[in-house]
Amino acid sequence: MSSNAKGAIFALIAFGIFSTHDVLIKVLGGAYSPIQIVFFMVLFSFPVATLFLMRDATPGTLIPKHPYWMAARTVAATMTGFSAFYAFSVLPLTQVYAIVFASPLLITILAIPILGEQVRLRRWLAVIVGLSGVLIVLRPGSAELGLGHIAALVAAVCGAFASIVVRKIGREERSVVIMLYPMMVNFIVMGALLPTVYVPMPIGHLALVAVVALMAWTAGRFLIAAYNSGEAATVAPMQYSQIIWATAYGMLFFSETPDPATIIGSSVIIASGLYIVLRESRSDASVNTPVLRTRSRPETGTTPRVSPFVAPFRSKK
């Protein structure tokens, strides 16, 4: 089996686990506030984060070298986690994925001011077409837009920003610093807000939250293996397999059937994202390859994430 085929298989497994993780988030979201879910997710993730901390032999302290960028990323990651969990709890899975899939388009835009990336006409056209796909999904003016849609958009924007900041400072900041700050802030902020929304959780639901945290870590390990095995241009598109899982899970567990607008809009967004990935894989098209080097799903600050631990920012050609 070729290395690219192995990488693709690992990625498909990872995103299959992530999709199952999101189903459990949706189930929990029917009974509990995202604040409570995020808090316990972080709580159960700290043992894994501690293992990462113990294994990191990079010299240095936990004080960030780029405090302002780290603060901005931490705020963005915290907002991403809360918004994504809320969106999954109130919207059909396929709609949430369709909107969050706009992240590569937003990363392409944000790479211009933050990384100094030069985006030429073809990638600009892909971004414009992809964003039109988001409008097709949202159907402003013809369908009622709720807080769930706004939350999904916030998750996409903030997730893209958090990812691009990692791309900017990741070479100089320790991986554990990048990982721990969003988790710590989530724990503090959600813990402070928890008394306002707390609902007693039976042991079975607490165990389910622990399973969700474990699934996020397991999927992350498979994604690390995927990027270490195959080329980024092969592995990155596998994230779009989640729309298949979302459709199947939505129909099976939640009686959700994607409407034509969601199907068309998702197709447009995915096609645009694939074009950008393939375009960046050409050595003469992008200096920073910001989308290809975004190694994980949008940062939520609830579990140790993949990006800082994948063969630091190497580009496999």
mmCIF file of C-alpha atoms in Angstrom:
data_model
loop_
_atom_site.group_PDB
_atom_site.id
_atom_site.type_symbol
_atom_site.label_atom_id
_atom_site.label_comp_id
_atom_site.label_asym_id
_atom_site.label_seq_id
_atom_site.Cartn_x
_atom_site.Cartn_y
_atom_site.Cartn_z
ATOM 1 C CA MET A 1 0.000 0.000 0.000
ATOM 2 C CA SER A 2 1.367 3.428 -0.941
ATOM 3 C CA SER A 3 2.024 6.062 1.700
ATOM 4 C CA ASN A 4 -0.684 8.312 0.233
ATOM 5 C CA ALA A 5 -3.248 5.513 0.329
ATOM 6 C CA LYS A 6 -2.311 4.787 3.931
ATOM 7 C CA GLY A 7 -2.601 8.479 4.802
ATOM 8 C CA ALA A 8 -6.027 8.692 3.151
ATOM 9 C CA ILE A 9 -7.283 5.638 5.067
ATOM 10 C CA PHE A 10 -6.030 7.019 8.397
ATOM 11 C CA ALA A 11 -7.713 10.343 7.613
ATOM 12 C CA LEU A 12 -11.013 8.688 6.703
ATOM 13 C CA ILE A 13 -10.936 6.809 10.008
ATOM 14 C CA ALA A 14 -10.137 10.033 11.866
ATOM 15 C CA PHE A 15 -12.974 11.994 10.323
ATOM 16 C CA GLY A 16 -15.370 9.095 10.801
ATOM 17 C CA ILE A 17 -14.561 9.189 14.527
ATOM 18 C CA PHE A 18 -14.887 12.984 14.569
ATOM 19 C CA SER A 19 -18.335 12.692 12.983
ATOM 20 C CA THR A 20 -19.435 10.174 15.616
ATOM 21 C CA HIS A 21 -18.037 12.563 18.230
ATOM 22 C CA ASP A 22 -20.267 15.312 16.817
ATOM 23 C CA VAL A 23 -23.334 13.065 17.000
ATOM 24 C CA LEU A 24 -22.713 12.554 20.719
ATOM 25 C CA ILE A 25 -22.289 16.314 21.141
ATOM 26 C CA LYS A 26 -25.679 16.774 19.466
ATOM 27 C CA VAL A 27 -27.255 14.203 21.783
ATOM 28 C CA LEU A 28 -25.799 15.868 24.876
ATOM 29 C CA GLY A 29 -26.774 19.289 23.529
ATOM 30 C CA GLY A 30 -30.417 18.270 23.677
ATOM 31 C CA ALA A 31 -30.203 18.125 27.478
ATOM 32 C CA TYR A 32 -27.380 20.437 28.542
ATOM 33 C CA SER A 33 -26.035 23.894 27.766
ATOM 34 C CA PRO A 34 -22.895 24.093 25.607
ATOM 35 C CA ILE A 35 -21.275 25.802 28.595
ATOM 36 C CA GLN A 36 -21.702 22.669 30.697
ATOM 37 C CA ILE A 37 -20.608 20.331 27.904
ATOM 38 C CA VAL A 38 -17.476 22.363 27.146
ATOM 39 C CA PHE A 39 -16.553 22.567 30.829
ATOM 40 C CA PHE A 40 -16.693 18.808 31.384
ATOM 41 C CA MET A 41 -15.022 18.123 28.034
ATOM 42 C CA VAL A 42 -12.043 20.211 29.149
ATOM 43 C CA LEU A 43 -12.085 18.615 32.596
ATOM 44 C CA PHE A 44 -11.863 15.103 31.139
ATOM 45 C CA SER A 45 -9.207 16.204 28.635
ATOM 46 C CA PHE A 46 -6.717 17.513 31.187
ATOM 47 C CA PRO A 47 -5.161 14.066 31.901
ATOM 48 C CA VAL A 48 -4.336 13.693 28.207
ATOM 49 C CA ALA A 49 -3.022 17.256 28.084
ATOM 50 C CA THR A 50 -0.826 16.456 31.092
ATOM 51 C CA LEU A 51 0.686 13.512 29.217
ATOM 52 C CA PHE A 52 1.514 15.815 26.298
ATOM 53 C CA LEU A 53 3.069 18.270 28.749
ATOM 54 C CA MET A 54 5.195 15.578 30.376
ATOM 55 C CA ARG A 55 6.456 14.297 27.006
ATOM 56 C CA ASP A 56 7.402 17.702 25.626
ATOM 57 C CA ALA A 57 11.169 18.058 25.967
ATOM 58 C CA THR A 58 11.329 21.407 24.177
ATOM 59 C CA PRO A 59 13.243 23.862 26.379
ATOM 60 C CA GLY A 60 11.325 26.868 27.618
ATOM 61 C CA THR A 61 8.522 27.947 29.915
ATOM 62 C CA LEU A 62 4.749 28.146 29.553
ATOM 63 C CA ILE A 63 4.953 31.892 28.979
ATOM 64 C CA PRO A 64 4.107 32.592 25.325
ATOM 65 C CA LYS A 65 6.657 34.360 23.144
ATOM 66 C CA HIS A 66 3.838 36.088 21.273
ATOM 67 C CA PRO A 67 1.382 36.987 24.042
ATOM 68 C CA TYR A 68 -0.936 39.121 21.904
ATOM 69 C CA TRP A 69 -1.257 36.553 19.146
ATOM 70 C CA MET A 70 -1.709 33.830 21.750
ATOM 71 C CA ALA A 71 -4.414 35.842 23.501
ATOM 72 C CA ALA A 72 -6.233 36.415 20.207
ATOM 73 C CA ARG A 73 -5.981 32.739 19.317
ATOM 74 C CA THR A 74 -7.197 31.684 22.754
ATOM 75 C CA VAL A 75 -10.270 33.923 22.511
ATOM 76 C CA ALA A 76 -10.994 32.623 19.005
ATOM 77 C CA ALA A 77 -10.633 28.986 20.066
ATOM 78 C CA THR A 78 -12.911 29.515 23.071
ATOM 79 C CA MET A 79 -15.575 31.100 20.881
ATOM 80 C CA THR A 80 -15.197 28.298 18.328
ATOM 81 C CA GLY A 81 -15.831 25.584 20.903
ATOM 82 C CA PHE A 82 -18.934 27.168 22.399
ATOM 83 C CA SER A 83 -20.362 28.154 19.000
ATOM 84 C CA ALA A 84 -19.720 24.791 17.349
ATOM 85 C CA PHE A 85 -21.230 22.823 20.225
ATOM 86 C CA TYR A 86 -24.301 25.057 20.217
ATOM 87 C CA ALA A 87 -24.683 24.790 16.450
ATOM 88 C CA PHE A 88 -24.500 20.980 16.563
ATOM 89 C CA SER A 89 -27.173 20.903 19.271
ATOM 90 C CA VAL A 90 -29.785 22.946 17.336
ATOM 91 C CA LEU A 91 -29.047 22.502 13.596
ATOM 92 C CA PRO A 92 -29.048 19.486 11.297
ATOM 93 C CA LEU A 93 -25.584 17.952 11.120
ATOM 94 C CA THR A 94 -25.271 18.533 7.380
ATOM 95 C CA GLN A 95 -25.965 22.257 7.732
ATOM 96 C CA VAL A 96 -23.326 22.676 10.428
ATOM 97 C CA TYR A 97 -20.728 20.856 8.348
ATOM 98 C CA ALA A 98 -21.613 22.815 5.229
ATOM 99 C CA ILE A 99 -21.017 26.119 7.023
ATOM 100 C CA VAL A 100 -17.886 24.976 8.897
ATOM 101 C CA PHE A 101 -16.464 23.670 5.608
ATOM 102 C CA ALA A 102 -16.085 27.345 4.668
ATOM 103 C CA SER A 103 -13.042 27.522 6.986
ATOM 104 C CA PRO A 104 -10.486 26.847 4.183
ATOM 105 C CA LEU A 105 -11.991 29.732 2.227
ATOM 106 C CA LEU A 106 -11.689 32.012 5.254
ATOM 107 C CA ILE A 107 -8.145 30.812 5.948
ATOM 108 C CA THR A 108 -7.232 31.795 2.394
ATOM 109 C CA ILE A 109 -8.551 35.304 3.025
ATOM 110 C CA LEU A 110 -6.994 35.685 6.493
ATOM 111 C CA ALA A 111 -3.614 34.515 5.185
ATOM 112 C CA ILE A 112 -3.330 37.758 3.215
ATOM 113 C CA PRO A 113 -3.069 40.207 6.143
ATOM 114 C CA ILE A 114 -1.644 37.772 8.717
ATOM 115 C CA LEU A 115 0.866 35.749 6.685
ATOM 116 C CA GLY A 116 1.427 38.107 3.774
ATOM 117 C CA GLU A 117 0.111 35.479 1.376
ATOM 118 C CA GLN A 118 -0.489 36.566 -2.205
ATOM 119 C CA VAL A 119 -3.793 35.253 -3.514
ATOM 120 C CA ARG A 120 -4.155 35.397 -7.262
ATOM 121 C CA LEU A 121 -7.284 35.544 -9.363
ATOM 122 C CA ARG A 122 -8.057 31.829 -9.528
ATOM 123 C CA ARG A 123 -8.002 31.320 -5.782
ATOM 124 C CA TRP A 124 -10.022 34.519 -5.309
ATOM 125 C CA LEU A 125 -12.646 33.152 -7.690
ATOM 126 C CA ALA A 126 -12.690 29.875 -5.752
ATOM 127 C CA VAL A 127 -13.206 31.785 -2.497
ATOM 128 C CA ILE A 128 -16.049 33.853 -3.979
ATOM 129 C CA VAL A 129 -17.741 30.776 -5.414
ATOM 130 C CA GLY A 130 -17.338 28.924 -2.110
ATOM 131 C CA LEU A 131 -18.809 31.777 -0.083
ATOM 132 C CA SER A 132 -21.752 31.864 -2.490
ATOM 133 C CA GLY A 133 -22.253 28.215 -1.511
ATOM 134 C CA VAL A 134 -22.590 29.336 2.116
ATOM 135 C CA LEU A 135 -25.307 31.779 1.040
ATOM 136 C CA ILE A 136 -27.081 28.949 -0.769
ATOM 137 C CA VAL A 137 -27.106 26.918 2.449
ATOM 138 C CA LEU A 138 -28.268 29.859 4.573
ATOM 139 C CA ARG A 139 -30.803 31.194 2.019
ATOM 140 C CA PRO A 140 -31.039 34.670 3.602
ATOM 141 C CA GLY A 141 -34.436 36.200 2.975
ATOM 142 C CA SER A 142 -36.131 32.932 2.028
ATOM 143 C CA ALA A 143 -35.473 30.898 5.186
ATOM 144 C CA GLU A 144 -35.452 31.815 8.835
ATOM 145 C CA LEU A 145 -31.931 32.220 10.180
ATOM 146 C CA GLY A 146 -31.544 31.383 13.841
ATOM 147 C CA LEU A 147 -28.862 31.530 16.487
ATOM 148 C CA GLY A 148 -27.638 28.124 15.358
ATOM 149 C CA HIS A 149 -26.717 29.448 11.920
ATOM 150 C CA ILE A 150 -24.960 32.439 13.463
ATOM 151 C CA ALA A 151 -23.103 30.103 15.842
ATOM 152 C CA ALA A 152 -21.942 27.910 12.951
ATOM 153 C CA LEU A 153 -20.672 30.995 11.094
ATOM 154 C CA VAL A 154 -18.855 32.197 14.216
ATOM 155 C CA ALA A 155 -17.278 28.742 14.580
ATOM 156 C CA ALA A 156 -16.090 28.834 10.971
ATOM 157 C CA VAL A 157 -14.628 32.350 11.224
ATOM 158 C CA CYS A 158 -13.022 31.936 14.644
ATOM 159 C CA GLY A 159 -11.764 28.445 13.800
ATOM 160 C CA ALA A 160 -10.095 29.779 10.655
ATOM 161 C CA PHE A 161 -8.504 32.622 12.615
ATOM 162 C CA ALA A 162 -7.212 30.284 15.342
ATOM 163 C CA SER A 163 -5.698 28.023 12.677
ATOM 164 C CA ILE A 164 -3.971 30.818 10.802
ATOM 165 C CA VAL A 165 -2.456 32.165 14.038
ATOM 166 C CA VAL A 166 -0.944 28.724 14.689
ATOM 167 C CA ARG A 167 0.510 28.910 11.202
ATOM 168 C CA LYS A 168 2.059 32.300 12.045
ATOM 169 C CA ILE A 169 3.551 31.597 15.477
ATOM 170 C CA GLY A 170 3.808 27.787 15.479
ATOM 171 C CA ARG A 171 7.504 27.696 14.626
ATOM 172 C CA GLU A 172 8.426 29.792 17.668
ATOM 173 C CA GLU A 173 5.894 28.774 20.313
ATOM 174 C CA ARG A 174 6.083 25.511 22.191
ATOM 175 C CA SER A 175 3.357 23.061 21.236
ATOM 176 C CA VAL A 176 2.182 22.737 24.821
ATOM 177 C CA VAL A 177 1.743 26.513 25.059
ATOM 178 C CA ILE A 178 -0.403 26.532 21.939
ATOM 179 C CA MET A 179 -2.430 23.651 23.342
ATOM 180 C CA LEU A 180 -2.851 24.588 27.003
ATOM 181 C CA TYR A 181 -3.927 28.230 26.914
ATOM 182 C CA PRO A 182 -7.277 27.678 25.137
ATOM 183 C CA MET A 183 -8.021 24.742 27.431
ATOM 184 C CA MET A 184 -7.221 26.765 30.547
ATOM 185 C CA VAL A 185 -9.346 29.730 29.462
ATOM 186 C CA ASN A 186 -12.228 27.442 28.508
ATOM 187 C CA PHE A 187 -12.021 25.792 31.918
ATOM 188 C CA ILE A 188 -12.002 29.117 33.767
ATOM 189 C CA VAL A 189 -14.650 30.907 31.691
ATOM 190 C CA MET A 190 -17.049 27.990 31.376
ATOM 191 C CA GLY A 191 -16.501 27.120 35.046
ATOM 192 C CA ALA A 192 -17.443 30.682 36.047
ATOM 193 C CA LEU A 193 -20.608 30.505 33.916
ATOM 194 C CA LEU A 194 -21.492 26.947 34.885
ATOM 195 C CA PRO A 195 -23.636 27.813 37.965
ATOM 196 C CA THR A 196 -26.006 29.797 35.734
ATOM 197 C CA VAL A 197 -26.847 26.808 33.511
ATOM 198 C CA TYR A 198 -25.898 23.714 35.496
ATOM 199 C CA VAL A 199 -28.183 20.701 35.285
ATOM 200 C CA PRO A 200 -27.262 17.619 37.362
ATOM 201 C CA MET A 201 -25.733 14.947 35.137
ATOM 202 C CA PRO A 202 -26.216 11.242 35.792
ATOM 203 C CA ILE A 203 -23.121 9.093 35.765
ATOM 204 C CA GLY A 204 -24.043 7.752 32.340
ATOM 205 C CA HIS A 205 -24.000 11.211 30.772
ATOM 206 C CA LEU A 206 -20.724 12.084 32.492
ATOM 207 C CA ALA A 207 -19.284 8.888 31.043
ATOM 208 C CA LEU A 208 -20.594 9.936 27.629
ATOM 209 C CA VAL A 209 -18.725 13.245 27.896
ATOM 210 C CA ALA A 210 -15.584 11.307 28.789
ATOM 211 C CA VAL A 211 -16.126 9.097 25.730
ATOM 212 C CA VAL A 212 -16.465 12.210 23.550
ATOM 213 C CA ALA A 213 -13.163 13.554 24.889
ATOM 214 C CA LEU A 214 -11.507 10.173 24.276
ATOM 215 C CA MET A 215 -12.881 10.049 20.727
ATOM 216 C CA ALA A 216 -11.496 13.508 19.975
ATOM 217 C CA TRP A 217 -8.057 12.395 21.164
ATOM 218 C CA THR A 218 -8.236 9.105 19.226
ATOM 219 C CA ALA A 219 -9.312 10.854 16.028
ATOM 220 C CA GLY A 220 -6.492 13.324 16.509
ATOM 221 C CA ARG A 221 -3.950 10.514 16.743
ATOM 222 C CA PHE A 222 -5.259 8.979 13.494
ATOM 223 C CA LEU A 223 -5.035 12.381 11.819
ATOM 224 C CA ILE A 224 -1.440 12.774 12.967
ATOM 225 C CA ALA A 225 -0.692 9.343 11.474
ATOM 226 C CA ALA A 226 -2.434 10.377 8.261
ATOM 227 C CA TYR A 227 -0.349 13.503 7.762
ATOM 228 C CA ASN A 228 2.834 11.705 8.736
ATOM 229 C CA SER A 229 2.081 8.990 6.156
ATOM 230 C CA GLY A 230 0.681 10.827 3.154
ATOM 231 C CA GLU A 231 0.985 14.140 1.380
ATOM 232 C CA ALA A 232 -1.134 16.989 2.683
ATOM 233 C CA ALA A 233 -2.806 17.401 -0.717
ATOM 234 C CA THR A 234 -4.048 13.822 -0.428
ATOM 235 C CA VAL A 235 -5.029 13.848 3.239
ATOM 236 C CA ALA A 236 -6.684 17.278 3.523
ATOM 237 C CA PRO A 237 -9.619 16.585 1.170
ATOM 238 C CA MET A 238 -10.630 13.590 3.299
ATOM 239 C CA GLN A 239 -12.263 16.007 5.763
ATOM 240 C CA TYR A 240 -15.156 16.371 3.348
ATOM 241 C CA SER A 241 -16.086 12.735 3.957
ATOM 242 C CA GLN A 242 -17.768 14.043 7.104
ATOM 243 C CA ILE A 243 -20.721 15.239 5.010
ATOM 244 C CA ILE A 244 -21.436 11.584 4.160
ATOM 245 C CA TRP A 245 -21.322 10.602 7.819
ATOM 246 C CA ALA A 246 -23.482 13.606 8.733
ATOM 247 C CA THR A 247 -26.121 12.658 6.171
ATOM 248 C CA ALA A 248 -26.198 9.030 7.319
ATOM 249 C CA TYR A 249 -26.220 9.842 11.042
ATOM 250 C CA GLY A 250 -28.792 12.599 10.580
ATOM 251 C CA MET A 251 -31.204 10.291 8.782
ATOM 252 C CA LEU A 252 -30.572 7.373 11.137
ATOM 253 C CA PHE A 253 -30.734 9.068 14.540
ATOM 254 C CA PHE A 254 -32.390 12.455 14.113
ATOM 255 C CA SER A 255 -34.774 12.039 11.164
ATOM 256 C CA GLU A 256 -32.841 14.739 9.294
ATOM 257 C CA THR A 257 -32.954 14.759 5.515
ATOM 258 C CA PRO A 258 -30.757 17.345 3.750
ATOM 259 C CA ASP A 259 -32.841 19.770 1.697
ATOM 260 C CA PRO A 260 -31.824 20.635 -1.892
ATOM 261 C CA ALA A 261 -30.295 23.979 -0.859
ATOM 262 C CA THR A 262 -28.005 22.295 1.679
ATOM 263 C CA ILE A 263 -26.947 19.653 -0.868
ATOM 264 C CA ILE A 264 -26.215 22.236 -3.590
ATOM 265 C CA GLY A 265 -24.503 24.674 -1.236
ATOM 266 C CA SER A 266 -22.379 21.936 0.311
ATOM 267 C CA SER A 267 -21.303 20.765 -3.130
ATOM 268 C CA VAL A 268 -20.250 24.286 -4.090
ATOM 269 C CA ILE A 269 -18.321 24.814 -0.848
ATOM 270 C CA ILE A 270 -16.573 21.440 -1.070
ATOM 271 C CA ALA A 271 -15.651 21.954 -4.740
ATOM 272 C CA SER A 272 -14.145 25.355 -3.920
ATOM 273 C CA GLY A 273 -12.237 23.953 -0.958
ATOM 274 C CA LEU A 274 -10.853 21.106 -3.043
ATOM 275 C CA TYR A 275 -9.731 23.523 -5.723
ATOM 276 C CA ILE A 276 -7.892 25.658 -3.169
ATOM 277 C CA VAL A 277 -6.196 22.568 -1.680
ATOM 278 C CA LEU A 278 -5.071 21.359 -5.099
ATOM 279 C CA ARG A 279 -4.012 24.860 -6.113
ATOM 280 C CA GLU A 280 -1.898 25.310 -2.982
ATOM 281 C CA SER A 281 -0.204 21.965 -3.586
ATOM 282 C CA ARG A 282 1.435 23.467 -6.663
ATOM 283 C CA SER A 283 4.792 24.897 -5.655
ATOM 284 C CA ASP A 284 4.362 28.000 -7.812
ATOM 285 C CA ALA A 285 0.887 28.933 -6.541
ATOM 286 C CA SER A 286 1.405 29.631 -2.831
ATOM 287 C CA VAL A 287 4.337 30.476 -0.597
ATOM 288 C CA ASN A 288 2.655 29.765 2.748
ATOM 289 C CA THR A 289 0.172 27.003 1.767
ATOM 290 C CA PRO A 290 -2.031 28.051 4.712
ATOM 291 C CA VAL A 291 -4.895 25.636 3.977
ATOM 292 C CA LEU A 292 -2.650 22.624 3.400
ATOM 293 C CA ARG A 293 -0.835 23.297 6.648
ATOM 294 C CA THR A 294 -4.010 23.513 8.694
ATOM 295 C CA ARG A 295 -3.729 20.007 10.040
ATOM 296 C CA SER A 296 -6.921 19.609 12.060
ATOM 297 C CA ARG A 297 -10.506 20.607 12.403
ATOM 298 C CA PRO A 298 -11.248 24.080 13.796
ATOM 299 C CA GLU A 299 -9.679 24.555 17.202
ATOM 300 C CA THR A 300 -12.232 24.338 20.018
ATOM 301 C CA GLY A 301 -9.928 24.542 23.032
ATOM 302 C CA THR A 302 -11.580 21.508 24.627
ATOM 303 C CA THR A 303 -9.096 18.747 23.835
ATOM 304 C CA PRO A 304 -5.433 18.533 22.806
ATOM 305 C CA ARG A 305 -5.467 19.416 19.118
ATOM 306 C CA VAL A 306 -3.605 17.939 16.196
ATOM 307 C CA SER A 307 -1.921 20.874 14.483
ATOM 308 C CA PRO A 308 0.955 21.530 16.891
ATOM 309 C CA PHE A 309 2.021 17.878 16.939
ATOM 310 C CA VAL A 310 2.207 16.981 13.257
ATOM 311 C CA ALA A 311 5.814 16.851 12.026
ATOM 312 C CA PRO A 312 6.093 20.568 12.664
ATOM 313 C CA PHE A 313 4.914 22.366 9.599
ATOM 314 C CA ARG A 314 6.788 20.351 7.055
ATOM 315 C CA SER A 315 5.406 20.192 3.562
ATOM 316 C CA LYS A 316 5.391 16.783 1.939
ATOM 317 C CA LYS A 317 5.734 17.061 -1.827
#
